Short mmCIF file of C-alpha atoms in Angstrom, two decimals:
data_model
loop_
_atom_site.label_atom_id
_atom_site.label_comp_id
_atom_site.label_asym_id
_atom_site.label_seq_id
_atom_site.Cartn_x
_atom_site.Cartn_y
_atom_site.Cartn_z
CA MET A 1 126.14 78.24 121.29
CA ARG A 2 122.45 77.12 120.67
CA VAL A 3 119.97 80.11 120.41
CA ALA A 4 115.87 79.66 120.03
CA LEU A 5 114.42 82.67 118.22
CA ILE A 6 110.53 83.27 118.63
CA SER A 7 108.57 86.12 117.17
CA ASP A 8 105.14 87.32 116.43
CA ILE A 9 103.50 85.38 118.98
CA HIS A 10 100.21 87.77 118.86
CA GLY A 11 98.31 86.59 122.25
CA ASN A 12 98.08 82.85 120.83
CA LEU A 13 99.09 80.97 124.29
CA ALA A 14 98.43 77.47 122.67
CA ALA A 15 101.00 78.17 120.36
CA LEU A 16 103.59 79.62 122.63
CA GLU A 17 102.98 76.79 124.85
CA ALA A 18 103.40 74.25 122.28
CA VAL A 19 106.91 75.90 121.08
CA LEU A 20 108.08 76.08 124.80
CA GLU A 21 107.38 72.37 125.07
CA VAL A 22 110.06 71.68 122.20
CA HIS A 23 112.43 73.99 124.02
CA ALA A 24 112.02 72.06 127.51
CA ARG A 25 112.91 68.62 125.63
CA HIS A 26 115.83 70.53 124.05
CA PRO A 27 117.25 73.28 126.05
CA PRO A 28 118.64 76.26 124.12
CA ASP A 29 121.37 78.29 125.74
CA GLU A 30 119.32 81.34 125.02
CA VAL A 31 115.82 82.25 124.03
CA ILE A 32 115.05 85.52 122.32
CA VAL A 33 111.49 86.88 121.80
CA LEU A 34 111.66 89.18 118.56
CA GLY A 35 108.46 91.21 119.56
CA ASP A 36 104.75 91.31 118.97
CA ILE A 37 104.10 89.08 122.15
CA ILE A 38 100.66 90.96 122.09
CA ASN A 39 97.63 91.24 120.06
CA GLY A 40 95.85 89.34 117.52
CA ALA A 41 94.20 86.44 119.60
CA ALA A 42 92.74 86.74 123.24
CA ASP A 43 95.56 85.93 125.61
CA SER A 44 98.25 88.30 125.28
CA LYS A 45 98.56 88.80 128.88
CA ALA A 46 99.10 85.22 129.42
CA CYS A 47 101.77 85.38 126.92
CA TRP A 48 103.31 88.14 128.31
CA ASP A 49 103.31 86.98 131.91
CA LEU A 50 104.95 83.53 130.48
CA VAL A 51 107.79 84.93 128.65
CA LYS A 52 108.50 87.83 131.26
CA ALA A 53 108.61 84.65 133.77
CA LYS A 54 111.15 82.62 131.99
CA GLY A 55 113.61 85.40 131.84
CA TYR A 56 113.76 85.53 127.93
CA THR A 57 115.75 88.23 126.07
CA LEU A 58 112.69 90.16 124.74
CA LEU A 59 112.58 92.84 121.98
CA ARG A 60 109.28 94.97 121.41
CA GLY A 61 107.40 95.21 118.13
CA ASN A 62 104.95 97.56 116.70
CA HIS A 63 102.09 96.10 118.64
CA GLU A 64 103.88 96.67 121.87
CA ARG A 65 104.36 100.38 120.68
CA TYR A 66 100.36 100.54 119.77
CA LEU A 67 100.03 99.55 123.55
CA PHE A 68 102.31 101.64 125.19
CA ASP A 69 102.16 104.90 123.27
CA PHE A 70 98.50 104.73 122.69
CA ASP A 71 97.36 107.43 125.27
CA THR A 72 100.61 109.49 124.71
CA PRO A 73 101.35 112.54 122.12
CA ARG A 74 103.14 109.92 119.96
CA ALA A 75 99.40 108.18 119.42
CA GLU A 76 98.92 108.11 115.86
CA PRO A 77 95.29 109.49 114.63
CA ASN A 78 94.06 106.29 113.31
CA TRP A 79 94.73 104.45 116.57
CA SER A 80 91.31 105.51 117.73
CA THR A 81 89.29 104.14 115.01
CA PRO A 82 87.85 100.65 114.49
CA TYR A 83 91.19 99.60 112.40
CA PHE A 84 92.60 99.33 115.84
CA ALA A 85 89.58 98.24 118.11
CA PRO A 86 91.52 94.96 118.60
CA VAL A 87 94.24 97.11 120.31
CA HIS A 88 91.76 98.67 122.48
CA TRP A 89 90.78 95.52 123.71
CA THR A 90 93.91 94.19 124.73
CA LEU A 91 94.86 97.60 126.30
CA LYS A 92 92.81 96.93 128.82
CA GLN A 93 94.43 93.59 130.15
CA PHE A 94 97.66 95.36 131.26
CA SER A 95 98.62 97.61 133.80
CA SER A 96 100.43 101.18 133.51
CA GLN A 97 103.72 99.49 134.89
CA GLU A 98 103.48 96.62 132.28
CA LEU A 99 103.15 99.36 129.72
CA GLN A 100 106.10 101.40 130.93
CA GLU A 101 108.16 97.91 130.99
CA MET A 102 107.18 97.17 127.17
CA ALA A 103 108.28 100.77 126.18
CA LEU A 104 111.73 99.91 127.74
CA LEU A 105 112.43 96.80 125.92
CA PRO A 106 115.04 97.60 122.67
CA SER A 107 113.59 96.55 119.30
CA ALA A 108 116.90 95.86 117.86
CA MET A 109 120.23 95.08 119.36
CA PHE A 110 123.49 92.85 118.90
CA LEU A 111 123.64 89.72 120.80
CA LYS A 112 126.15 90.19 123.88
CA ASN A 113 127.57 86.89 123.33
CA ALA A 114 127.76 87.11 119.43
CA PRO A 115 128.23 90.40 118.54
CA GLU A 116 128.14 89.82 115.10
CA VAL A 117 124.50 88.78 115.38
CA PHE A 118 122.08 91.54 115.05
CA VAL A 119 118.39 90.85 116.06
CA CYS A 120 115.46 93.13 115.65
CA HIS A 121 111.69 93.10 115.20
CA ALA A 122 111.27 94.38 111.67
CA SER A 123 114.70 96.37 111.10
CA ALA A 124 117.67 98.71 112.66
CA LYS A 125 115.33 101.59 111.59
CA GLY A 126 111.69 101.16 112.54
CA ASP A 127 109.36 98.48 114.07
CA LYS A 128 107.21 98.42 110.95
CA ASP A 129 109.51 97.92 107.97
CA SER A 130 108.71 94.87 105.61
CA VAL A 131 111.48 92.84 103.87
CA SER A 132 110.66 90.29 101.37
CA LEU A 133 112.65 88.14 99.12
CA TYR A 134 111.45 90.65 96.26
CA HIS A 135 113.19 93.79 97.69
CA SER A 136 116.50 94.60 96.24
CA GLU A 137 119.56 95.13 98.27
CA VAL A 138 119.79 98.40 97.24
CA GLU A 139 116.30 98.83 99.01
CA ILE A 140 117.21 96.62 102.14
CA GLN A 141 120.80 97.48 103.13
CA PRO A 142 120.00 100.73 104.46
CA LEU A 143 117.70 99.15 107.18
CA PHE A 144 120.33 96.87 108.72
CA PRO A 145 124.02 97.74 110.16
CA GLN A 146 126.68 96.88 107.84
CA GLU A 147 128.82 95.24 110.28
CA ALA A 148 126.64 92.55 110.87
CA LYS A 149 127.43 89.02 109.76
CA LEU A 150 123.84 87.54 110.70
CA ILE A 151 120.41 89.38 110.79
CA ILE A 152 117.48 88.04 112.35
CA ARG A 153 114.09 89.47 112.26
CA GLY A 154 110.43 88.82 112.34
CA HIS A 155 107.55 91.08 111.88
CA ASN A 156 106.25 89.42 108.17
CA HIS A 157 105.17 86.04 109.71
CA VAL A 158 106.63 84.35 106.43
CA ALA A 159 110.17 82.34 106.89
CA PHE A 160 112.81 83.06 104.51
CA GLN A 161 116.33 83.70 104.00
CA ARG A 162 118.51 85.60 101.74
CA GLU A 163 122.06 87.26 101.12
CA LEU A 164 122.66 90.81 101.85
CA GLY A 165 125.93 91.85 100.63
CA SER A 166 128.47 89.54 102.96
CA SER A 167 125.68 89.06 105.95
CA LYS A 168 123.05 86.40 105.77
CA LEU A 169 119.34 87.75 106.49
CA PHE A 170 116.77 85.49 108.09
CA SER A 171 113.27 86.27 108.61
CA LEU A 172 111.32 84.29 111.15
CA GLY A 173 107.95 82.68 110.88
CA SER A 174 105.35 83.59 113.18
CA VAL A 175 104.48 81.51 116.30
CA GLY A 176 100.89 82.66 116.74
CA LEU A 177 100.05 84.14 113.56
CA PRO A 178 101.73 82.41 110.84
CA LEU A 179 101.05 83.14 106.97
CA SER A 180 102.47 80.32 105.29
CA GLY A 181 99.41 78.65 104.67
CA LYS A 182 99.91 76.01 106.98
CA VAL A 183 98.26 76.26 110.94
CA GLN A 184 101.59 75.54 112.95
CA ALA A 185 103.81 77.63 115.15
CA GLU A 186 106.90 78.62 113.50
CA PHE A 187 110.45 79.56 115.38
CA ALA A 188 114.06 78.92 114.69
CA ILE A 189 116.94 77.55 116.22
CA ALA A 190 120.43 79.36 115.52
CA GLU A 191 123.43 77.05 116.14
CA LYS A 192 127.22 78.48 115.83
CA ARG A 193 129.42 75.33 115.34
CA SER A 194 133.25 75.95 114.55
CA GLY A 195 132.67 79.68 114.24
CA ILE A 196 129.79 79.34 111.70
CA TRP A 197 126.34 80.17 112.29
CA GLN A 198 123.40 78.08 110.96
CA LEU A 199 119.83 78.85 111.57
CA THR A 200 117.19 76.12 111.16
CA PRO A 201 113.50 77.29 110.69
CA GLN A 202 111.04 74.77 112.74
CA ALA A 203 107.24 74.38 112.42
CA ILE A 204 104.94 72.35 114.79
CA PRO A 205 101.34 71.77 115.27
CA TYR A 206 99.71 73.35 118.08
CA ASP A 207 95.97 73.21 119.42
CA VAL A 208 94.76 75.85 117.02
CA HIS A 209 91.08 74.80 118.18
CA ARG A 210 91.81 76.11 121.67
CA THR A 211 92.88 79.60 120.63
CA VAL A 212 89.72 79.82 118.24
CA LYS A 213 87.62 78.86 121.21
CA ASN A 214 89.43 81.14 123.58
CA ILE A 215 88.72 84.19 121.07
CA GLN A 216 85.25 83.13 120.41
CA GLU A 217 84.66 83.02 124.29
CA SER A 218 86.70 86.34 125.43
CA GLY A 219 84.54 89.10 123.87
CA LEU A 220 87.68 89.83 121.63
CA LEU A 221 85.05 89.51 118.77
CA ALA A 222 82.34 91.71 119.89
CA GLU A 223 84.66 94.42 120.69
CA GLY A 224 87.43 93.96 118.08
CA GLY A 225 84.82 93.76 115.36
CA VAL A 226 86.01 93.26 111.78
CA MET A 227 89.64 93.19 112.61
CA ALA A 228 89.36 90.78 115.51
CA ARG A 229 87.27 88.39 112.96
CA LEU A 230 90.18 88.76 110.54
CA PHE A 231 92.86 87.97 112.84
CA LEU A 232 90.80 84.87 113.65
CA ARG A 233 90.53 83.99 109.99
CA GLU A 234 94.27 84.32 109.96
CA ILE A 235 94.92 81.99 112.85
CA ALA A 236 92.63 79.40 111.51
CA THR A 237 93.69 79.20 108.23
CA GLY A 238 97.42 80.15 108.50
CA SER A 239 96.84 82.55 105.32
CA TYR A 240 96.65 86.31 104.44
CA GLN A 241 93.45 87.94 105.69
CA VAL A 242 94.27 91.50 107.13
CA VAL A 243 96.20 92.96 104.18
CA PRO A 244 94.28 91.76 101.59
CA PHE A 245 91.10 93.34 103.27
CA LEU A 246 92.81 96.41 103.92
CA ASN A 247 93.76 96.53 100.11
CA PHE A 248 90.27 95.55 99.02
CA PHE A 249 88.57 97.77 101.16
CA ARG A 250 90.53 100.96 100.00
CA ALA A 251 90.18 99.96 96.29
CA HIS A 252 86.58 98.81 95.84
CA CYS A 253 84.33 100.10 99.13
CA GLU A 254 84.67 103.81 99.17
CA GLY A 255 82.18 105.42 101.51
CA MET A 256 80.98 101.96 103.30
CA GLY A 257 81.50 101.07 106.81
CA LEU A 258 84.39 97.88 107.75
CA GLU A 259 81.28 95.71 108.35
CA GLU A 260 79.71 96.25 105.02
CA GLY A 261 83.17 96.16 103.12
CA LEU A 262 84.08 92.49 105.21
CA GLU A 263 80.97 91.42 103.70
CA ARG A 264 81.70 92.29 100.23
CA PHE A 265 85.42 91.14 100.68
CA LEU A 266 84.17 87.56 101.72
CA ASN A 267 81.84 87.31 98.57
CA ALA A 268 84.62 88.31 96.30
CA TYR A 269 87.03 85.86 97.71
#
């Protein structure tokens, strides 16, 4: 059994198409998308349409939730602020029917053909839980079902693996917004041989210049503001920009707007 696992596409069509070309040459038995298909680069609608047309198994991530809960009582107060300006721009690309389809997707599940394998966007508890090599088992174990022998997740955009009690936990890199320091599309292949699962991380080059050009010409930068510019910097460099900026802004930019804060952040780093 051979399963391709992709996560965190974030509207980066060029990166997604590069990954699918690899799958076309070496077809897996199943492709599972672990959420955050949308929001980040400019081609969220095209990415959504493509994975839907392929008939892949889809999970939803926190960025899908930002869209389908945006105009509901479940919306969070800061969603209306400039921090979520790229979401406002992306939301206009989707119909109410498509938002309903996103809302019906699970954020976590056991595989039907391999019930010992648990896949999720972030954790079994929520779609924004962060997990790293530095968290203790005591912190992580409550986030995942104990009966799972293999746990595969996305969300944090950096690939790693670790033991979790008697289970193995794999965190996938990102297809469209990798934060490993390299500009490449990241995914993984899980194979079961003689009853044992092995997961192999993969990373391939893609036409990042095409993605950057699409962002620059789409109107996303004008409407998405500072956060869209930071997404663009992450895509172009493969490095953390959003979280370091937000941490810097909270610590050093009291009373400033985001634009002034970004100028100070870029001057400092």
